[in-house]
mmCIF file of C-alpha atoms in Angstrom:
data_model
loop_
_atom_site.group_PDB
_atom_site.id
_atom_site.type_symbol
_atom_site.label_atom_id
_atom_site.label_comp_id
_atom_site.label_asym_id
_atom_site.label_seq_id
_atom_site.Cartn_x
_atom_site.Cartn_y
_atom_site.Cartn_z
ATOM 1 C CA MET A 5 85.153 -164.174 25.148
ATOM 2 C CA TYR A 6 83.389 -167.440 27.746
ATOM 3 C CA LYS A 7 83.552 -165.215 30.783
ATOM 4 C CA LYS A 8 81.795 -162.500 29.135
ATOM 5 C CA LYS A 9 78.995 -164.623 27.293
ATOM 6 C CA LEU A 10 78.591 -165.761 31.415
ATOM 7 C CA LEU A 11 78.669 -162.760 32.705
ATOM 8 C CA ILE A 12 76.055 -161.287 30.232
ATOM 9 C CA VAL A 13 73.557 -164.470 31.136
ATOM 10 C CA LEU A 14 73.407 -163.837 35.231
ATOM 11 C CA LEU A 15 72.533 -160.206 34.240
ATOM 12 C CA SER A 16 70.346 -160.710 31.386
ATOM 13 C CA ILE A 17 69.090 -163.400 34.723
ATOM 14 C CA ALA A 18 69.829 -161.022 37.640
ATOM 15 C CA SER A 19 67.416 -158.221 35.639
ATOM 16 C CA LEU A 20 64.535 -161.088 34.887
ATOM 17 C CA VAL A 21 64.410 -161.659 39.052
ATOM 18 C CA THR A 22 64.698 -158.192 39.320
ATOM 19 C CA PHE A 23 61.576 -157.596 37.622
ATOM 20 C CA THR A 24 59.829 -160.433 38.299
ATOM 21 C CA ALA A 25 59.827 -159.600 42.344
ATOM 22 C CA CYS A 26 59.058 -156.046 41.625
ATOM 23 C CA ASP A 27 55.831 -156.991 39.699
ATOM 24 C CA LEU A 28 55.376 -159.311 42.637
ATOM 25 C CA ASP A 29 55.433 -156.557 44.814
ATOM 26 C CA LYS A 30 53.165 -154.526 42.522
ATOM 27 C CA GLY A 31 50.953 -157.280 42.352
ATOM 28 C CA ASN A 32 50.079 -157.768 46.280
ATOM 29 C CA GLU A 33 50.477 -153.869 46.246
ATOM 30 C CA LYS A 34 46.851 -153.458 44.773
ATOM 31 C CA ASP A 35 45.470 -156.773 45.707
ATOM 32 C CA ASP A 36 45.525 -155.195 50.174
ATOM 33 C CA ILE A 37 44.359 -151.970 48.477
ATOM 34 C CA THR A 38 40.823 -153.789 45.737
ATOM 35 C CA LYS A 39 41.047 -156.721 49.075
ATOM 36 C CA LYS A 40 38.205 -154.908 50.589
ATOM 37 C CA LEU A 41 36.713 -155.723 53.873
ATOM 38 C CA SER A 42 33.599 -156.558 54.354
ATOM 39 C CA ILE A 43 31.627 -154.838 57.487
ATOM 40 C CA VAL A 44 28.293 -155.223 59.148
ATOM 41 C CA THR A 45 26.752 -152.565 61.031
ATOM 42 C CA THR A 46 23.205 -152.327 62.556
ATOM 43 C CA PHE A 47 21.760 -148.802 62.443
ATOM 44 C CA TYR A 48 22.807 -145.573 60.864
ATOM 45 C CA PRO A 49 24.487 -144.028 63.549
ATOM 46 C CA MET A 50 27.399 -147.386 63.483
ATOM 47 C CA TYR A 51 26.982 -146.971 59.593
ATOM 48 C CA GLU A 52 27.764 -143.510 59.004
ATOM 49 C CA PHE A 53 30.385 -143.706 61.515
ATOM 50 C CA THR A 54 32.390 -146.753 60.039
ATOM 51 C CA LYS A 55 32.475 -145.096 55.946
ATOM 52 C CA GLU A 56 33.745 -142.719 57.667
ATOM 53 C CA VAL A 57 36.916 -144.129 59.062
ATOM 54 C CA ALA A 58 36.580 -146.934 56.504
ATOM 55 C CA GLY A 59 37.028 -144.570 53.684
ATOM 56 C CA ASP A 60 36.764 -146.992 50.376
ATOM 57 C CA ARG A 61 39.164 -149.605 52.004
ATOM 58 C CA ALA A 62 35.541 -151.391 53.212
ATOM 59 C CA ASP A 63 31.726 -152.902 51.669
ATOM 60 C CA ILE A 64 29.828 -151.694 54.799
ATOM 61 C CA SER A 65 26.218 -152.775 54.767
ATOM 62 C CA MET A 66 23.704 -151.568 57.427
ATOM 63 C CA LEU A 67 21.138 -154.263 58.754
ATOM 64 C CA MET A 68 18.515 -151.800 59.806
ATOM 65 C CA THR A 69 16.590 -150.360 56.843
ATOM 66 C CA PRO A 70 14.366 -147.237 57.172
ATOM 67 C CA GLY A 71 11.445 -147.139 59.564
ATOM 68 C CA THR A 72 12.730 -150.466 61.599
ATOM 69 C CA ASP A 73 12.123 -150.553 65.092
ATOM 70 C CA VAL A 74 15.730 -151.114 66.377
ATOM 71 C CA HIS A 75 14.793 -152.942 69.822
ATOM 72 C CA GLY A 76 12.391 -155.082 68.836
ATOM 73 C CA PHE A 77 14.217 -155.801 65.237
ATOM 74 C CA GLU A 78 15.100 -159.636 64.802
ATOM 75 C CA PRO A 79 17.173 -160.607 62.723
ATOM 76 C CA SER A 80 17.187 -163.418 59.381
ATOM 77 C CA ALA A 81 18.464 -165.974 59.321
ATOM 78 C CA LYS A 82 19.694 -164.243 56.124
ATOM 79 C CA ASP A 83 21.514 -161.601 58.314
ATOM 80 C CA VAL A 84 23.285 -164.596 60.559
ATOM 81 C CA ALA A 85 24.626 -165.486 57.646
ATOM 82 C CA THR A 86 25.601 -162.922 55.897
ATOM 83 C CA ILE A 87 27.147 -161.769 60.026
ATOM 84 C CA ASN A 88 29.090 -164.269 59.176
ATOM 85 C CA GLU A 89 30.665 -163.844 56.006
ATOM 86 C CA ALA A 90 31.647 -160.602 56.991
ATOM 87 C CA ASP A 91 35.177 -159.718 58.701
ATOM 88 C CA ILE A 92 33.807 -156.914 61.488
ATOM 89 C CA PHE A 93 30.173 -156.935 62.875
ATOM 90 C CA ILE A 94 29.419 -153.181 64.852
ATOM 91 C CA TYR A 95 26.583 -152.150 66.857
ATOM 92 C CA SER A 96 26.373 -149.702 69.492
ATOM 93 C CA SER A 97 25.419 -151.232 73.209
ATOM 94 C CA SER A 98 22.815 -154.118 74.122
ATOM 95 C CA ALA A 99 21.022 -151.523 76.148
ATOM 96 C CA MET A 100 20.157 -150.172 72.264
ATOM 97 C CA GLU A 101 20.077 -153.506 69.761
ATOM 98 C CA THR A 102 18.935 -155.911 72.951
ATOM 99 C CA TRP A 103 18.909 -158.463 70.073
ATOM 100 C CA VAL A 104 21.898 -158.661 70.013
ATOM 101 C CA GLY A 105 22.686 -161.383 73.054
ATOM 102 C CA SER A 106 20.923 -163.965 71.227
ATOM 103 C CA LEU A 107 22.151 -162.881 68.233
ATOM 104 C CA MET A 108 25.638 -163.654 69.659
ATOM 105 C CA ASN A 109 24.204 -167.421 69.991
ATOM 106 C CA SER A 110 23.591 -168.227 66.175
ATOM 107 C CA LEU A 111 26.834 -166.647 64.852
ATOM 108 C CA ASP A 112 29.775 -169.242 63.990
ATOM 109 C CA SER A 113 32.535 -167.639 62.712
ATOM 110 C CA GLU A 114 36.330 -168.391 64.346
ATOM 111 C CA ASN A 115 37.170 -165.540 62.866
ATOM 112 C CA LEU A 116 35.066 -162.407 62.553
ATOM 113 C CA ILE A 117 35.512 -159.130 64.393
ATOM 114 C CA VAL A 118 32.893 -158.056 67.332
ATOM 115 C CA VAL A 119 32.280 -154.066 68.143
ATOM 116 C CA ARG A 120 30.407 -152.363 70.670
ATOM 117 C CA SER A 121 30.799 -148.686 69.738
ATOM 118 C CA ALA A 122 29.571 -147.141 73.684
ATOM 119 C CA ASN A 123 31.174 -147.801 76.510
ATOM 120 C CA ASN A 124 29.649 -148.922 79.635
ATOM 121 C CA SER A 125 30.633 -146.624 81.486
ATOM 122 C CA GLU A 126 29.049 -143.780 79.335
ATOM 123 C CA PHE A 127 25.519 -143.909 80.074
ATOM 124 C CA ILE A 128 23.229 -142.283 81.932
ATOM 125 C CA GLN A 129 20.262 -143.173 83.666
ATOM 126 C CA SER A 130 17.036 -143.060 81.330
ATOM 127 C CA GLU A 131 14.755 -140.117 83.443
ATOM 128 C CA ASN A 132 11.716 -142.656 85.009
ATOM 129 C CA SER A 133 14.811 -145.665 86.068
ATOM 130 C CA GLN A 134 14.774 -142.410 88.597
ATOM 131 C CA LYS A 135 11.698 -143.034 89.012
ATOM 132 C CA ASN A 136 9.892 -144.810 92.463
ATOM 133 C CA GLN A 137 10.575 -148.527 91.819
ATOM 134 C CA ASN A 138 9.100 -149.538 94.648
ATOM 135 C CA SER A 139 6.663 -152.010 94.971
ATOM 136 C CA VAL A 140 3.243 -152.357 92.211
ATOM 137 C CA ILE A 141 0.654 -153.477 95.146
ATOM 138 C CA THR A 142 0.258 -154.365 98.588
ATOM 139 C CA GLU A 143 -2.391 -156.238 100.393
ATOM 140 C CA ASN A 144 -3.859 -152.974 102.497
ATOM 141 C CA ASP A 145 -3.793 -150.639 98.631
ATOM 142 C CA GLY A 146 -7.566 -152.361 97.403
ATOM 143 C CA ASN A 147 -10.089 -155.520 98.257
ATOM 144 C CA ILE A 148 -8.577 -158.412 97.496
ATOM 145 C CA LEU A 149 -10.174 -160.406 94.919
ATOM 146 C CA ASN A 150 -12.592 -163.707 96.209
ATOM 147 C CA GLU A 151 -11.474 -165.981 93.484
ATOM 148 C CA GLU A 152 -14.868 -168.122 92.051
ATOM 149 C CA ASP A 153 -15.225 -170.689 89.185
ATOM 150 C CA VAL A 154 -16.701 -168.350 86.391
ATOM 151 C CA PRO A 155 -15.008 -168.886 83.186
ATOM 152 C CA GLU A 156 -11.529 -167.386 81.506
ATOM 153 C CA THR A 157 -13.518 -165.370 78.407
ATOM 154 C CA ILE A 158 -12.954 -162.339 78.785
ATOM 155 C CA GLU A 159 -10.214 -161.202 75.505
ATOM 156 C CA VAL A 160 -7.642 -158.073 76.855
ATOM 157 C CA LYS A 161 -6.031 -156.547 73.969
ATOM 158 C CA GLY A 162 -3.680 -153.656 73.219
ATOM 159 C CA LEU A 163 -0.337 -155.762 75.720
ATOM 160 C CA SER A 164 3.206 -154.466 74.684
ATOM 161 C CA GLY A 165 5.910 -156.783 73.863
ATOM 162 C CA HIS A 166 7.208 -154.834 77.222
ATOM 163 C CA TYR A 167 7.560 -151.355 79.396
ATOM 164 C CA HIS A 168 9.879 -148.635 80.211
ATOM 165 C CA THR A 169 9.368 -147.225 83.629
ATOM 166 C CA GLY A 170 7.096 -145.106 83.590
ATOM 167 C CA ASP A 171 4.856 -145.951 80.887
ATOM 168 C CA VAL A 172 1.691 -146.136 80.334
ATOM 169 C CA VAL A 173 -0.026 -149.573 80.096
ATOM 170 C CA GLN A 174 -3.638 -149.500 78.164
ATOM 171 C CA LEU A 175 -5.697 -152.208 77.912
ATOM 172 C CA VAL A 176 -8.947 -153.008 76.968
ATOM 173 C CA ALA A 177 -11.927 -155.303 77.460
ATOM 174 C CA GLU A 178 -14.130 -157.425 75.876
ATOM 175 C CA PRO A 179 -16.012 -159.772 77.256
ATOM 176 C CA LYS A 180 -18.116 -162.701 75.846
ATOM 177 C CA GLU A 181 -21.437 -161.891 76.959
ATOM 178 C CA ASN A 182 -23.112 -158.422 76.328
ATOM 179 C CA VAL A 183 -25.052 -157.527 80.366
ATOM 180 C CA SER A 184 -26.822 -154.212 80.307
ATOM 181 C CA SER A 185 -25.645 -153.563 84.538
ATOM 182 C CA ASP A 186 -22.008 -154.744 83.523
ATOM 183 C CA LYS A 187 -19.262 -153.589 85.923
ATOM 184 C CA PHE A 188 -15.728 -154.475 85.252
ATOM 185 C CA GLN A 189 -12.485 -154.645 88.131
ATOM 186 C CA TRP A 190 -8.890 -154.559 86.985
ATOM 187 C CA TYR A 191 -7.090 -156.135 89.773
ATOM 188 C CA ILE A 192 -2.879 -156.772 90.033
ATOM 189 C CA LYS A 193 -0.637 -159.557 91.947
ATOM 190 C CA THR A 194 0.791 -159.000 95.410
ATOM 191 C CA ASP A 195 4.228 -159.904 95.482
ATOM 192 C CA GLN A 196 2.665 -162.221 98.409
ATOM 193 C CA GLY A 197 0.186 -164.143 95.920
ATOM 194 C CA ASN A 198 -3.664 -162.182 96.211
ATOM 195 C CA TRP A 199 -5.528 -160.163 93.750
ATOM 196 C CA VAL A 200 -5.818 -156.531 94.932
ATOM 197 C CA ALA A 201 -8.179 -154.388 93.288
ATOM 198 C CA VAL A 202 -7.057 -150.821 91.912
ATOM 199 C CA GLU A 203 -8.562 -148.316 92.909
ATOM 200 C CA ASP A 204 -10.918 -146.348 90.752
ATOM 201 C CA ALA A 205 -10.240 -148.937 87.805
ATOM 202 C CA ARG A 206 -13.365 -150.327 87.230
ATOM 203 C CA PHE A 207 -14.151 -150.023 83.441
ATOM 204 C CA ASP A 208 -13.474 -151.619 80.647
ATOM 205 C CA LYS A 209 -10.685 -148.964 79.675
ATOM 206 C CA PHE A 210 -7.490 -149.698 82.827
ATOM 207 C CA GLU A 211 -4.687 -147.358 82.194
ATOM 208 C CA TYR A 212 -1.954 -148.008 84.753
ATOM 209 C CA THR A 213 1.453 -145.861 85.131
ATOM 210 C CA THR A 214 4.245 -148.337 85.644
ATOM 211 C CA THR A 215 6.955 -148.493 88.468
ATOM 212 C CA GLY A 216 9.852 -150.210 87.556
ATOM 213 C CA LYS A 217 9.308 -153.733 87.932
ATOM 214 C CA ASN A 218 6.763 -156.479 86.306
ATOM 215 C CA PHE A 219 3.453 -157.089 87.084
ATOM 216 C CA GLU A 220 0.097 -159.963 86.337
ATOM 217 C CA THR A 221 -3.443 -157.993 85.603
ATOM 218 C CA LYS A 222 -6.769 -159.793 85.626
ATOM 219 C CA VAL A 223 -10.369 -158.549 84.778
ATOM 220 C CA VAL A 224 -13.035 -159.505 86.426
ATOM 221 C CA LEU A 225 -17.362 -159.005 85.263
ATOM 222 C CA TYR A 226 -19.322 -158.084 87.344
ATOM 223 C CA ASN A 227 -23.163 -157.986 87.351
ATOM 224 C CA SER A 228 -25.606 -155.448 89.257
ATOM 225 C CA LYS A 229 -25.976 -158.317 92.724
ATOM 226 C CA GLY A 230 -21.743 -158.020 92.636
ATOM 227 C CA GLU A 231 -22.022 -161.660 91.618
ATOM 228 C CA GLN A 232 -18.725 -162.674 89.211
ATOM 229 C CA LEU A 233 -19.972 -163.343 85.298
ATOM 230 C CA GLU A 234 -16.419 -164.066 84.172
ATOM 231 C CA LYS A 235 -12.973 -162.695 83.528
ATOM 232 C CA SER A 236 -9.964 -162.719 81.691
ATOM 233 C CA LYS A 237 -6.981 -164.642 81.753
ATOM 234 C CA SER A 238 -3.911 -163.477 83.998
ATOM 235 C CA ILE A 239 -2.058 -161.078 81.910
ATOM 236 C CA SER A 240 1.602 -159.991 82.302
ATOM 237 C CA VAL A 241 2.890 -156.857 82.389
ATOM 238 C CA ILE A 242 6.898 -156.732 81.344
ATOM 239 C CA ILE A 243 9.707 -153.771 82.200
ATOM 240 C CA ASP A 244 12.460 -153.869 80.457
ATOM 241 C CA ASP A 245 14.317 -150.166 80.850
ATOM 242 C CA HIS A 246 17.493 -151.875 79.203
ATOM 243 C CA ASN A 247 18.921 -151.322 82.634
ATOM 244 C CA GLY A 248 17.577 -148.528 82.985
ATOM 245 C CA LEU A 249 19.860 -146.854 80.710
ATOM 246 C CA ASP A 250 19.809 -144.380 78.053
ATOM 247 C CA PRO A 251 20.782 -145.709 74.931
ATOM 248 C CA HIS A 252 20.637 -142.690 73.222
ATOM 249 C CA VAL A 253 24.859 -142.601 73.492
ATOM 250 C CA TRP A 254 25.825 -141.288 69.807
ATOM 251 C CA LEU A 255 23.942 -137.921 70.694
ATOM 252 C CA ASP A 256 26.503 -136.530 72.608
ATOM 253 C CA PRO A 257 29.385 -135.603 69.997
ATOM 254 C CA VAL A 258 31.994 -135.984 72.612
ATOM 255 C CA LEU A 259 30.764 -139.555 73.159
ATOM 256 C CA ALA A 260 31.037 -140.287 69.553
ATOM 257 C CA GLN A 261 34.330 -139.726 69.301
ATOM 258 C CA ASP A 262 34.651 -141.974 71.664
ATOM 259 C CA GLN A 263 31.862 -145.223 68.744
ATOM 260 C CA VAL A 264 34.578 -143.620 66.158
ATOM 261 C CA ASP A 265 37.895 -144.604 67.700
ATOM 262 C CA ARG A 266 36.831 -147.748 69.027
ATOM 263 C CA ILE A 267 35.610 -149.242 64.917
ATOM 264 C CA LYS A 268 39.383 -147.544 63.598
ATOM 265 C CA ALA A 269 41.158 -150.124 66.420
ATOM 266 C CA ALA A 270 38.624 -152.910 64.963
ATOM 267 C CA LEU A 271 39.340 -151.958 61.282
ATOM 268 C CA ILE A 272 43.622 -152.026 61.984
ATOM 269 C CA GLN A 273 42.921 -155.194 63.973
ATOM 270 C CA ALA A 274 41.212 -156.799 61.217
ATOM 271 C CA ASP A 275 43.898 -154.351 58.160
ATOM 272 C CA PRO A 276 47.180 -154.117 59.716
ATOM 273 C CA ALA A 277 47.674 -152.693 56.037
ATOM 274 C CA GLY A 278 45.492 -149.479 56.128
ATOM 275 C CA LYS A 279 46.620 -148.495 59.307
ATOM 276 C CA SER A 280 47.795 -144.743 58.704
ATOM 277 C CA TYR A 281 44.663 -144.345 56.271
ATOM 278 C CA TYR A 282 41.503 -145.448 58.870
ATOM 279 C CA GLU A 283 43.412 -143.213 61.526
ATOM 280 C CA LYS A 284 44.053 -140.374 59.376
ATOM 281 C CA ASN A 285 40.499 -140.774 58.647
ATOM 282 C CA ALA A 286 38.679 -141.025 61.850
ATOM 283 C CA GLN A 287 40.995 -137.734 62.827
ATOM 284 C CA LEU A 288 39.615 -135.596 60.121
ATOM 285 C CA PHE A 289 35.925 -137.398 61.103
ATOM 286 C CA ASN A 290 36.812 -136.748 64.997
ATOM 287 C CA SER A 291 37.557 -133.324 64.474
ATOM 288 C CA GLU A 292 34.558 -132.045 62.897
ATOM 289 C CA LEU A 293 32.841 -133.764 65.508
ATOM 290 C CA GLN A 294 34.990 -131.333 67.570
ATOM 291 C CA LYS A 295 33.579 -128.492 65.989
ATOM 292 C CA LEU A 296 29.814 -129.282 66.585
ATOM 293 C CA ASP A 297 30.928 -129.573 70.335
ATOM 294 C CA GLN A 298 31.937 -126.115 70.275
ATOM 295 C CA GLU A 299 28.763 -125.138 68.348
ATOM 296 C CA TYR A 300 26.343 -126.492 70.604
ATOM 297 C CA GLN A 301 29.147 -125.618 73.956
ATOM 298 C CA ALA A 302 28.508 -121.550 72.161
ATOM 299 C CA ALA A 303 25.130 -121.567 71.570
ATOM 300 C CA PHE A 304 23.529 -122.489 75.126
ATOM 301 C CA ASP A 305 26.525 -121.458 77.591
ATOM 302 C CA SER A 306 24.910 -118.344 78.103
ATOM 303 C CA ALA A 307 21.241 -119.525 77.489
ATOM 304 C CA ASP A 308 19.000 -118.691 80.498
ATOM 305 C CA LYS A 309 16.023 -121.276 78.950
ATOM 306 C CA ARG A 310 17.730 -124.360 79.539
ATOM 307 C CA VAL A 311 14.281 -126.750 79.210
ATOM 308 C CA PHE A 312 12.728 -127.838 76.083
ATOM 309 C CA ILE A 313 10.228 -130.414 75.994
ATOM 310 C CA VAL A 314 10.320 -133.510 73.576
ATOM 311 C CA GLN A 315 7.281 -135.736 73.016
ATOM 312 C CA HIS A 316 10.040 -138.799 73.871
ATOM 313 C CA GLN A 317 12.591 -139.074 75.283
ATOM 314 C CA ALA A 318 15.858 -139.708 73.801
ATOM 315 C CA PHE A 319 18.351 -136.607 73.351
ATOM 316 C CA GLY A 320 19.451 -136.465 77.119
ATOM 317 C CA TYR A 321 22.574 -136.661 76.828
ATOM 318 C CA ILE A 322 22.814 -133.115 74.527
ATOM 319 C CA ALA A 323 20.907 -131.568 78.089
ATOM 320 C CA LYS A 324 23.299 -133.884 80.043
ATOM 321 C CA ARG A 325 26.184 -132.811 78.181
ATOM 322 C CA TYR A 326 24.957 -129.052 78.168
ATOM 323 C CA GLY A 327 23.494 -128.579 81.053
ATOM 324 C CA LEU A 328 19.961 -128.118 79.828
ATOM 325 C CA GLU A 329 16.667 -130.102 81.218
ATOM 326 C CA GLN A 330 14.654 -132.376 79.380
ATOM 327 C CA VAL A 331 11.387 -133.370 79.406
ATOM 328 C CA SER A 332 9.658 -135.649 77.699
ATOM 329 C CA VAL A 333 5.601 -136.632 77.581
ATOM 330 C CA GLY A 334 6.449 -140.119 76.513
ATOM 331 C CA GLY A 335 8.764 -142.025 78.159
ATOM 332 C CA LEU A 336 12.104 -144.071 75.854
ATOM 333 C CA SER A 337 9.428 -146.349 73.751
ATOM 334 C CA THR A 338 7.711 -144.284 71.385
ATOM 335 C CA GLU A 339 4.849 -147.426 70.853
ATOM 336 C CA ILE A 340 3.376 -146.338 74.239
ATOM 337 C CA GLU A 341 1.141 -143.305 73.956
ATOM 338 C CA PRO A 342 1.235 -141.169 77.022
ATOM 339 C CA THR A 343 -2.616 -140.565 79.629
ATOM 340 C CA ALA A 344 -4.891 -137.307 79.213
ATOM 341 C CA SER A 345 -3.772 -136.628 82.663
ATOM 342 C CA ARG A 346 0.316 -136.070 81.813
ATOM 343 C CA ILE A 347 -0.345 -134.451 78.775
ATOM 344 C CA SER A 348 -2.715 -132.051 80.804
ATOM 345 C CA GLU A 349 0.329 -131.450 83.533
ATOM 346 C CA ILE A 350 2.984 -131.034 80.184
ATOM 347 C CA THR A 351 0.330 -128.273 79.194
ATOM 348 C CA ASN A 352 0.276 -126.501 82.584
ATOM 349 C CA LEU A 353 4.686 -126.736 82.369
ATOM 350 C CA MET A 354 4.983 -125.101 78.782
ATOM 351 C CA LYS A 355 2.938 -122.430 80.171
ATOM 352 C CA LYS A 356 4.725 -122.148 83.059
ATOM 353 C CA TYR A 357 7.687 -121.593 81.808
ATOM 354 C CA ASP A 358 6.399 -119.647 78.377
ATOM 355 C CA LEU A 359 8.128 -122.777 76.048
ATOM 356 C CA PRO A 360 7.782 -121.215 72.683
ATOM 357 C CA ILE A 361 8.123 -125.333 71.240
ATOM 358 C CA ILE A 362 6.763 -128.879 71.562
ATOM 359 C CA TYR A 363 9.896 -131.285 69.977
ATOM 360 C CA TYR A 364 8.790 -134.758 68.759
ATOM 361 C CA GLN A 365 11.223 -137.002 66.919
ATOM 362 C CA HIS A 366 11.475 -137.313 63.559
ATOM 363 C CA GLY A 367 9.815 -140.389 61.859
ATOM 364 C CA GLU A 368 7.891 -140.734 64.418
ATOM 365 C CA ASN A 369 3.970 -139.075 65.471
ATOM 366 C CA SER A 370 3.368 -136.078 65.732
ATOM 367 C CA SER A 371 -0.020 -135.756 66.739
ATOM 368 C CA ILE A 372 0.577 -135.685 70.364
ATOM 369 C CA ALA A 373 3.414 -132.409 69.916
ATOM 370 C CA LYS A 374 0.505 -131.198 67.825
ATOM 371 C CA THR A 375 -2.056 -131.252 70.902
ATOM 372 C CA ILE A 376 0.412 -129.839 72.938
ATOM 373 C CA ALA A 377 1.115 -127.179 70.639
ATOM 374 C CA GLN A 378 -2.876 -126.151 70.213
ATOM 375 C CA GLU A 379 -3.575 -126.021 73.956
ATOM 376 C CA THR A 380 -0.414 -124.050 74.499
ATOM 377 C CA GLY A 381 -0.765 -121.690 71.506
ATOM 378 C CA THR A 382 2.736 -123.135 70.520
ATOM 379 C CA ASP A 383 4.857 -124.444 67.460
ATOM 380 C CA ILE A 384 5.908 -127.787 66.697
ATOM 381 C CA GLU A 385 9.926 -128.245 66.035
ATOM 382 C CA VAL A 386 11.248 -131.593 64.612
ATOM 383 C CA LEU A 387 14.041 -133.107 66.296
ATOM 384 C CA TYR A 388 16.420 -136.042 65.305
ATOM 385 C CA ASP A 389 17.559 -138.416 67.127
ATOM 386 C CA LEU A 390 19.511 -140.420 63.940
ATOM 387 C CA GLU A 391 18.492 -144.130 64.810
ATOM 388 C CA GLY A 392 17.231 -144.152 60.509
ATOM 389 C CA ILE A 393 17.653 -141.680 58.205
ATOM 390 C CA THR A 394 15.085 -142.294 54.878
ATOM 391 C CA GLN A 395 17.195 -143.064 51.115
ATOM 392 C CA ASP A 396 16.538 -140.019 50.333
ATOM 393 C CA MET A 397 18.101 -138.174 52.940
ATOM 394 C CA GLN A 398 20.809 -140.118 52.085
ATOM 395 C CA ASP A 399 20.898 -139.500 48.646
ATOM 396 C CA GLN A 400 21.004 -135.230 49.029
ATOM 397 C CA GLY A 401 23.024 -136.605 50.894
ATOM 398 C CA VAL A 402 22.513 -135.846 54.349
ATOM 399 C CA ASP A 403 25.019 -137.359 56.890
ATOM 400 C CA TYR A 404 24.998 -136.902 61.274
ATOM 401 C CA ILE A 405 27.333 -134.137 61.031
ATOM 402 C CA THR A 406 24.424 -132.295 58.997
ATOM 403 C CA LEU A 407 21.425 -133.429 61.189
ATOM 404 C CA MET A 408 22.971 -132.561 64.750
ATOM 405 C CA ARG A 409 23.373 -129.463 63.769
ATOM 406 C CA LYS A 410 19.347 -129.162 62.721
ATOM 407 C CA ASN A 411 19.238 -130.476 65.874
ATOM 408 C CA LEU A 412 21.892 -127.064 67.223
ATOM 409 C CA GLN A 413 18.838 -125.155 65.432
ATOM 410 C CA ALA A 414 16.119 -126.505 66.229
ATOM 411 C CA LEU A 415 16.817 -126.291 70.149
ATOM 412 C CA LYS A 416 17.709 -122.689 70.520
ATOM 413 C CA LEU A 417 14.251 -121.885 69.157
ATOM 414 C CA SER A 418 13.702 -122.995 72.643
ATOM 415 C CA VAL A 419 16.788 -123.200 74.497
ATOM 416 C CA ASN A 420 18.063 -119.281 74.349
#
């Protein structure tokens, strides 16, 4: 009788222990699902790619709000704190997010996983970085300035923070004194330290097409006797081609798959329990990207006209992948306006090749494209560089694949 009672007690204890262990296992499994990763991404493509892979196992935020310039962005103290508290920080490249280097110096989280999704070996040279990068000007190019002790009271306006090779520097001199016989002369400093006059730069407005080299310029105001009245301080013009690289890697559906894979690897590192989940999601999204690539190939493989003209240079990866030729009115920068001569050159090119469309980037000023279209009797069409999309577009379910297909349909109007 005693043995029977003891057996019942032991069985009861065993059942209780087993039940408790099972319950704990279920609790841990539940915690694995509900404890989401915290991920900070920089701009839209990184956010979209991460969302596709992470699914509901992560809370994902994006630093860039619609309309923010990715190149000129500066993280706030709040942004730095948010990244420090995250599990993963994902960006494309230092060629795109030029501020990431300084951001890294501000981070102190030992557990943060930082993902650069674009690989250096994938980059192509920007259109303008392949052009002449010789010295700006030499001693033989013009008259050397004879410095006189006149006040530096001319104010120079229009200087941008930096330019890309091929951009046009457009400056305006505003003298303190207005003299009826004013004559301006712009100068550029040579490697030897002398100031040499720029040919045909004798007005208050100064336009200069950049090479791949920084330079200094100043302007001097003369009277009718050739006497110096006043001058400006030296102005430094900074050329930053981001190592001459075109950063728009994500616009190539093949290279986008590589970015997705690098993001997937980081998610698995941070959350090994979700490995199969992340792998499945990445495979599904990459399948969509492969299909997109096939659609582009089918559209352009047998095209006779393979040239398309864009207002700004952002679609070089699409051009390279599918054997097309991108011709840009301006350079990589959307802030620097092209010269009248460059617009005239593009106008003649459109007429020569009988191109029906000029493209501008979504979210950017289309006035230059409209001017050229009016001159040539052609139409304008939008292309999406996907650096950012509006909240309304996101609310309507617009995504990377949707916009890349819109780009395909738009390009088919010119490439056919």
